[in-house]
CSV table of C-alpha atoms in Angstrom, one decimal:
chain,number,residue,atom,x,y,z
A,118,MET,CA,-42.9,-42.4,-33.3
A,119,CYS,CA,-43.9,-38.7,-33.6
A,120,TYR,CA,-40.6,-36.6,-33.8
A,121,GLY,CA,-42.2,-33.2,-34.0
A,122,ARG,CA,-44.0,-34.2,-30.5
A,123,CYS,CA,-41.0,-35.2,-28.8
A,124,ALA,CA,-39.2,-32.1,-29.6
A,125,ARG,CA,-42.0,-29.8,-28.5
A,126,CYS,CA,-41.4,-31.5,-25.3
A,127,ILE,CA,-38.1,-31.0,-25.2
A,128,GLY,CA,-38.7,-27.4,-25.6
A,129,HIS,CA,-41.1,-26.7,-23.0
A,130,SER,CA,-39.0,-28.5,-20.5
A,131,LEU,CA,-35.8,-26.2,-21.4
A,132,VAL,CA,-38.0,-23.4,-21.1
A,133,GLY,CA,-38.7,-24.2,-17.4
A,134,LEU,CA,-34.7,-25.1,-17.1
A,135,ALA,CA,-33.8,-22.0,-18.3
A,136,ILE,CA,-35.7,-19.8,-16.3
A,137,LEU,CA,-34.1,-21.9,-13.1
A,138,CYS,CA,-31.1,-21.2,-14.1
A,139,ILE,CA,-31.4,-17.5,-14.5
A,140,VAL,CA,-33.1,-17.6,-11.0
A,141,ALA,CA,-29.9,-19.5,-9.5
A,142,ASN,CA,-27.3,-17.3,-11.3
A,143,ILE,CA,-29.1,-13.9,-9.9
A,144,LEU,CA,-29.5,-15.2,-6.3
A,145,LEU,CA,-25.0,-15.8,-6.5
A,146,TYR,CA,-25.0,-12.1,-6.3
A,147,PHE,CA,-27.3,-11.8,-3.3
A,148,PRO,CA,-25.6,-13.8,-0.4
A,149,ASN,CA,-27.9,-13.8,2.8
A,150,GLY,CA,-29.8,-11.4,0.7
A,151,GLU,CA,-27.7,-8.7,1.0
A,152,THR,CA,-26.4,-6.3,-1.6
A,153,LYS,CA,-23.5,-4.6,-0.8
A,154,TYR,CA,-21.1,-8.1,-1.7
A,155,ALA,CA,-21.9,-7.6,-5.2
A,156,SER,CA,-21.8,-3.3,-5.2
A,157,GLU,CA,-18.0,-3.7,-3.5
A,158,ASN,CA,-17.1,-6.7,-5.8
A,159,HIS,CA,-16.8,-9.3,-3.5
A,160,LEU,CA,-17.9,-12.4,-5.1
A,161,SER,CA,-16.8,-15.2,-6.7
A,162,ARG,CA,-15.1,-14.2,-10.3
A,163,PHE,CA,-17.4,-17.1,-11.9
A,164,VAL,CA,-20.5,-15.5,-10.6
A,165,TRP,CA,-19.6,-12.8,-13.3
A,166,PHE,CA,-19.6,-14.9,-16.1
A,167,PHE,CA,-22.8,-15.2,-16.1
A,168,SER,CA,-23.4,-18.4,-16.8
A,169,GLY,CA,-26.6,-19.3,-15.6
A,170,ILE,CA,-28.0,-16.0,-17.0
A,171,VAL,CA,-26.4,-16.2,-20.9
A,172,GLY,CA,-25.4,-19.4,-21.1
A,173,GLY,CA,-28.0,-21.7,-19.1
A,174,GLY,CA,-30.7,-19.1,-19.4
A,175,LEU,CA,-31.1,-16.6,-22.3
A,176,LEU,CA,-29.2,-18.7,-24.8
A,177,MET,CA,-30.9,-21.9,-24.0
A,178,LEU,CA,-34.6,-20.1,-24.9
A,179,LEU,CA,-33.6,-19.7,-29.0
A,180,PRO,CA,-33.2,-23.4,-29.0
A,181,ALA,CA,-36.0,-23.7,-26.9
A,182,PHE,CA,-38.7,-22.0,-28.4
A,183,VAL,CA,-37.6,-23.3,-32.1
A,184,PHE,CA,-38.7,-26.7,-31.0
A,185,ILE,CA,-41.8,-25.4,-29.3
A,186,GLY,CA,-42.8,-24.0,-32.9
A,187,LEU,CA,-41.9,-27.2,-34.8
A,188,GLU,CA,-45.7,-27.7,-34.4
A,189,GLU,CA,-46.3,-24.4,-36.9
A,190,ASP,CA,-43.3,-24.8,-38.9
A,191,ASP,CA,-44.4,-25.9,-43.0
A,192,CYS,CA,-42.1,-24.5,-44.9
A,193,CYS,CA,-45.1,-24.1,-47.4
A,194,GLY,CA,-43.6,-27.6,-48.2
A,195,CYS,CA,-41.4,-28.2,-51.5
A,196,CYS,CA,-41.5,-30.6,-54.6
A,197,GLY,CA,-45.5,-31.1,-54.4
A,198,HIS,CA,-44.7,-32.9,-50.9
A,199,GLU,CA,-46.5,-31.0,-47.8
A,200,ASN,CA,-44.0,-33.1,-45.5
A,201,CYS,CA,-40.7,-31.8,-47.1
A,202,GLY,CA,-41.1,-28.7,-45.3
A,203,LYS,CA,-41.9,-30.2,-42.0
A,204,ARG,CA,-38.4,-32.3,-42.8
A,205,CYS,CA,-36.8,-29.6,-43.0
A,206,ALA,CA,-38.2,-27.6,-40.0
A,207,MET,CA,-37.0,-30.8,-38.1
A,208,LEU,CA,-33.5,-30.4,-39.2
A,209,SER,CA,-32.9,-27.0,-39.1
A,210,SER,CA,-34.1,-27.5,-34.9
A,211,VAL,CA,-30.5,-29.4,-35.1
A,212,LEU,CA,-28.8,-26.3,-35.7
A,213,ALA,CA,-31.0,-25.0,-32.6
A,214,ALA,CA,-30.1,-27.8,-30.6
A,215,LEU,CA,-26.2,-27.2,-31.3
A,216,ILE,CA,-26.4,-23.5,-29.8
A,217,GLY,CA,-28.4,-25.2,-26.8
A,218,ILE,CA,-25.4,-27.7,-26.3
A,219,ALA,CA,-22.6,-24.6,-26.3
A,220,GLY,CA,-25.0,-22.4,-23.9
A,221,SER,CA,-25.7,-25.4,-21.5
A,222,GLY,CA,-21.8,-26.4,-21.7
A,223,TYR,CA,-20.9,-22.9,-20.9
A,224,CYS,CA,-23.0,-23.2,-18.0
A,225,VAL,CA,-21.8,-26.6,-16.9
A,226,ILE,CA,-17.8,-25.6,-17.2
A,227,VAL,CA,-17.9,-22.5,-15.3
A,228,ALA,CA,-20.4,-23.6,-12.4
A,229,ALA,CA,-18.2,-26.4,-12.1
A,230,LEU,CA,-14.7,-24.2,-12.2
A,231,GLY,CA,-16.7,-22.2,-9.1
A,232,LEU,CA,-17.2,-24.9,-7.5
A,233,ALA,CA,-13.6,-25.9,-7.6
A,234,GLU,CA,-12.2,-22.5,-6.6
A,235,GLY,CA,-15.0,-21.6,-3.6
A,236,PRO,CA,-16.3,-18.6,-2.7
A,237,ARG,CA,-14.1,-15.1,-2.2
A,238,CYS,CA,-14.4,-14.4,1.9
A,239,ILE,CA,-12.6,-12.9,4.6
A,240,ASP,CA,-11.0,-15.3,6.2
A,241,SER,CA,-9.6,-15.6,10.1
A,242,LEU,CA,-7.0,-13.0,9.1
A,243,GLY,CA,-9.7,-10.8,8.1
A,244,GLN,CA,-8.7,-10.7,4.7
A,245,TRP,CA,-10.5,-11.0,1.3
A,246,ASN,CA,-9.3,-14.1,-0.8
A,247,TYR,CA,-10.2,-17.4,-2.3
A,248,THR,CA,-9.9,-19.9,0.9
A,249,PHE,CA,-10.1,-23.2,-0.8
A,250,ALA,CA,-8.6,-22.3,-4.4
A,251,SER,CA,-5.7,-24.3,-3.2
A,252,THR,CA,-7.6,-27.2,-2.2
A,253,GLU,CA,-8.6,-28.3,-5.9
A,254,GLY,CA,-11.9,-29.0,-4.9
A,255,GLN,CA,-11.4,-30.8,-2.0
A,256,TYR,CA,-13.3,-28.9,0.7
A,257,LEU,CA,-16.6,-29.8,-0.7
A,258,LEU,CA,-15.6,-32.9,0.6
A,259,ASN,CA,-14.7,-31.6,4.3
A,260,THR,CA,-17.3,-29.3,5.8
A,261,SER,CA,-15.2,-28.7,8.7
A,262,THR,CA,-13.3,-26.3,7.1
A,263,TRP,CA,-15.9,-23.9,5.4
A,264,SER,CA,-15.6,-22.0,8.9
A,265,GLN,CA,-12.1,-20.8,7.6
A,266,CYS,CA,-14.4,-18.0,5.6
A,267,VAL,CA,-15.8,-15.5,7.7
A,268,GLU,CA,-17.7,-13.7,6.1
A,269,PRO,CA,-20.1,-13.5,4.3
A,270,ARG,CA,-22.0,-15.9,7.0
A,271,HIS,CA,-22.5,-19.4,5.2
A,272,ILE,CA,-20.9,-18.2,1.9
A,273,VAL,CA,-19.3,-21.7,1.5
A,274,GLU,CA,-22.7,-23.1,1.3
A,275,TRP,CA,-24.4,-20.7,-0.5
A,276,ASN,CA,-22.0,-21.1,-3.2
A,277,VAL,CA,-21.9,-24.8,-3.1
A,278,SER,CA,-25.6,-24.9,-3.2
A,279,LEU,CA,-26.0,-22.6,-6.0
A,280,PHE,CA,-23.3,-23.7,-8.4
A,281,SER,CA,-24.1,-27.6,-7.7
A,282,ILE,CA,-28.0,-26.3,-8.9
A,283,LEU,CA,-26.4,-24.4,-12.3
A,284,LEU,CA,-24.0,-27.3,-12.8
A,285,ALA,CA,-26.9,-29.8,-12.5
A,286,LEU,CA,-29.5,-27.8,-14.6
A,287,GLY,CA,-26.8,-27.2,-17.5
A,288,GLY,CA,-26.2,-31.0,-17.5
A,289,ILE,CA,-29.7,-31.9,-18.0
A,290,GLU,CA,-30.3,-29.1,-20.7
A,291,PHE,CA,-27.0,-30.8,-22.0
A,292,ILE,CA,-28.7,-34.0,-22.6
A,293,LEU,CA,-31.8,-32.6,-23.5
A,294,CYS,CA,-30.1,-30.8,-27.0
A,295,LEU,CA,-28.4,-33.7,-27.5
A,296,ILE,CA,-31.5,-36.1,-27.4
A,297,GLN,CA,-32.8,-33.2,-30.4
A,298,VAL,CA,-29.9,-33.5,-32.5
A,299,ILE,CA,-30.8,-37.3,-32.6
A,300,ASN,CA,-34.6,-36.5,-33.1
A,301,GLY,CA,-33.8,-33.9,-35.4
A,302,ILE,CA,-32.1,-35.5,-37.7
A,303,PHE,CA,-34.2,-38.9,-37.4
A,304,GLY,CA,-37.6,-36.6,-38.0
A,305,GLY,CA,-35.8,-34.4,-41.5
A,306,ILE,CA,-35.4,-38.2,-42.7
A,307,CYS,CA,-38.5,-39.7,-41.3
A,308,GLY,CA,-40.8,-36.7,-41.3
A,309,TYR,CA,-42.8,-35.7,-38.0
A,310,CYS,CA,-44.1,-39.1,-37.6
A,311,CYS,CA,-43.4,-42.4,-38.5
A,312,SER,CA,-44.6,-46.1,-38.3
A,313,ARG,CA,-42.3,-48.4,-36.5
A,314,GLN,CA,-41.7,-50.0,-40.0
A,315,GLN,CA,-40.5,-46.5,-41.2
A,316,VAL,CA,-38.5,-45.9,-38.3
A,317,ARG,CA,-36.5,-49.4,-39.2
A,318,ILE,CA,-35.9,-48.6,-42.6
A,319,CYS,CA,-34.4,-45.0,-41.4
A,320,VAL,CA,-32.4,-46.4,-39.0
A,321,GLY,CA,-30.9,-48.8,-42.1
A,322,MET,CA,-30.2,-45.7,-43.7
A,323,PHE,CA,-27.5,-45.1,-41.7
């Protein structure tokens, strides 16, 4: 098994997921492609938490680039063992993965809260409010109630789609970073690449 190669694959995947998170979060600011709702502060409050831009996006790029750069990390070796530096790099990647877990966890939590509360919109009485806040997320199962939001048009579909995307992307990022925590620990103990016999020895050490 090559733990370094696995980490690099995870890193490349996280870069793509981070970019998608940033794009999805930015789209939340422009319902129907219009900017007036953002400038007039008529968006869901959870849009302003930057969960996709910061949590699932920028904060995720740090561990991603750390994982991708593991191939070049050598630490110059130690105690006369060249592979020692690589093990050090693999163990340090665990810390980067923990940062990724925190960022993706934040993205998932905010997206879930945004879905549960629903969008801010003009109701049938012409008032701006959170029409579905009292439903505790049950409105998601009853699409016939979505028409209660008069403006912005299709705001419920817009929010549900994008917050769901952020929830899914954040969940995938969380799982990948969790995998890297395990991968980094085994890689730090065994080295970048191990034979099956060496893997059994490493597992036995636990």
